[in-house]
PDB file of C-alpha atoms in Angstrom:
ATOM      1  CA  UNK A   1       5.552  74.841 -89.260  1.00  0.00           C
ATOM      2  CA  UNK A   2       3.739  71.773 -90.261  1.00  0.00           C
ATOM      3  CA  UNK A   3       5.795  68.994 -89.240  1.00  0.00           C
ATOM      4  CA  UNK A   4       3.708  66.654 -90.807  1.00  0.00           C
ATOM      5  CA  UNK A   5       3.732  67.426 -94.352  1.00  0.00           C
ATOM      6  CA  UNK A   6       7.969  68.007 -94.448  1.00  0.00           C
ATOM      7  CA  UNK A   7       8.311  64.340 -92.692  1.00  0.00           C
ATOM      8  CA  UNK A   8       6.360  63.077 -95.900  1.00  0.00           C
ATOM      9  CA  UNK A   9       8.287  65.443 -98.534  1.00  0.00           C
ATOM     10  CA  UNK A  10      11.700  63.915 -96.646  1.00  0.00           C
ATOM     11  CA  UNK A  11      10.403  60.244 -96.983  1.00  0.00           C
ATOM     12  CA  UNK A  12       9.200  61.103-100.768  1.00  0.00           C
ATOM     13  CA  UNK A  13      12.672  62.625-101.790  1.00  0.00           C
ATOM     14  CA  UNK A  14      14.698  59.825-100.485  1.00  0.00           C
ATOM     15  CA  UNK A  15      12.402  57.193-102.303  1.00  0.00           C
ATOM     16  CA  UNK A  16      13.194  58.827-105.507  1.00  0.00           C
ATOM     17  CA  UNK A  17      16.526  58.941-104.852  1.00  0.00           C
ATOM     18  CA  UNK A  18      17.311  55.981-103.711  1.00  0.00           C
ATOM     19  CA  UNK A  19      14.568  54.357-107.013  1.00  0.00           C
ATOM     20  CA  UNK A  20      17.547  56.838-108.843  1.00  0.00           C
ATOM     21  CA  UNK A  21      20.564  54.920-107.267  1.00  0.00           C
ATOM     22  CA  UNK A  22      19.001  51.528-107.390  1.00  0.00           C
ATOM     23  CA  UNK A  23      18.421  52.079-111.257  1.00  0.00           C
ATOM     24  CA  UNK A  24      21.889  53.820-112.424  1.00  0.00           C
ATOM     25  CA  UNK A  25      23.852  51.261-110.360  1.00  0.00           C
ATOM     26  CA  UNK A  26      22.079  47.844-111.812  1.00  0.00           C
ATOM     27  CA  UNK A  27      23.466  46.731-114.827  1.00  0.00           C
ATOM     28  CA  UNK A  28      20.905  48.115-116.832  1.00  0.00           C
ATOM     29  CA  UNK A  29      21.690  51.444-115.194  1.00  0.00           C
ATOM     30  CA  UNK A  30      24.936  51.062-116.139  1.00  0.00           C
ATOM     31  CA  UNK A  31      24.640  49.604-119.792  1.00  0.00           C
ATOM     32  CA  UNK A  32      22.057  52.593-120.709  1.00  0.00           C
ATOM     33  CA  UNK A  33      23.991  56.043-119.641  1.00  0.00           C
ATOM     34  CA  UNK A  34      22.357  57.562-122.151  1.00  0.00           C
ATOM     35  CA  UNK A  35      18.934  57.375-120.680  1.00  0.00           C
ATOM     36  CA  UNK A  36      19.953  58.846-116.804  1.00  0.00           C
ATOM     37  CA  UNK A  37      18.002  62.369-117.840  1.00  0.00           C
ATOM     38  CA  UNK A  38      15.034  60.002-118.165  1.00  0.00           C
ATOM     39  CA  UNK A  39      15.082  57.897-115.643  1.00  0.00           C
ATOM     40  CA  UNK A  40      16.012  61.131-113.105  1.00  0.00           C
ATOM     41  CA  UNK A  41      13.069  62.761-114.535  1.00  0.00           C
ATOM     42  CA  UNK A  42      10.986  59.468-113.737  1.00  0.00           C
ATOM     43  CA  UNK A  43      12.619  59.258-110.063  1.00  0.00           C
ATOM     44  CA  UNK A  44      11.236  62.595-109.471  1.00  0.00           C
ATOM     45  CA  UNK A  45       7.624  62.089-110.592  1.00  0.00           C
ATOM     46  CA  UNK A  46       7.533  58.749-108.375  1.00  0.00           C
ATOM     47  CA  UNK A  47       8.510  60.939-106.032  1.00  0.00           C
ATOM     48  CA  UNK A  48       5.574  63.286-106.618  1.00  0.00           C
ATOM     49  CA  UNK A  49       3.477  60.633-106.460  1.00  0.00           C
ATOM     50  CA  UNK A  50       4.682  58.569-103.382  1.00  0.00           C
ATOM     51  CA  UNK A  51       4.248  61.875-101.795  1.00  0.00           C
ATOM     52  CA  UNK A  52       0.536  62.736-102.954  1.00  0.00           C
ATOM     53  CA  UNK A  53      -0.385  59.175-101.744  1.00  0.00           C
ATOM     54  CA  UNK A  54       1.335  59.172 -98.390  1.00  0.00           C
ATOM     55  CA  UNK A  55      -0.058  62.953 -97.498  1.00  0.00           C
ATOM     56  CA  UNK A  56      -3.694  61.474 -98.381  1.00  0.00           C
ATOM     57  CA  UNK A  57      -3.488  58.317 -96.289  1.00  0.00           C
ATOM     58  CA  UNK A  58      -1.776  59.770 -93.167  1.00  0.00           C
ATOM     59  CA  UNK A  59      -4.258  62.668 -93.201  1.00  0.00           C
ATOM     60  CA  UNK A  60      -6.933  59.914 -93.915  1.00  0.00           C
ATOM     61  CA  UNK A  61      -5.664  57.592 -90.801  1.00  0.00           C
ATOM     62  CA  UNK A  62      -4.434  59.954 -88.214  1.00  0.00           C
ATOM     63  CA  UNK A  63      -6.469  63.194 -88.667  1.00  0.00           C
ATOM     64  CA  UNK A  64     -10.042  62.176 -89.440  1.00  0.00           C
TER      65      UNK A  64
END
């Protein structure tokens, strides 16, 4: 198993979620319900992406 690239899906999830939970529970979370499929939808791709980045640099800095 490669240890490695589930530690940085983990970290990636739980920055989307918690950019999910810090959004929904401000009070612009909470005055815009209606937009909650969006901004899930945008937690997920800055999840995607937080990902992408971190697999590049720690392969960049630890396994060149």
């Amino acid at each position: 198993m490669d240890w490695l690239n589930l530690i940085i899906n983990v970290v990636a999830i739980f920055a989307g979620l918690a950019l999910y939970l810090v959004i929904q529970n401000s009070k612009w979370g909470k005055e815009h319900t209606q937009y909650q499929y969006a901004v899930m939808l945008g937690a997920i791709l800055l999840a995607c992406i937080v990902g992408g980045i971190l697999r590049v640099t720690v392969k960049a800095l630890f396994l060149s």
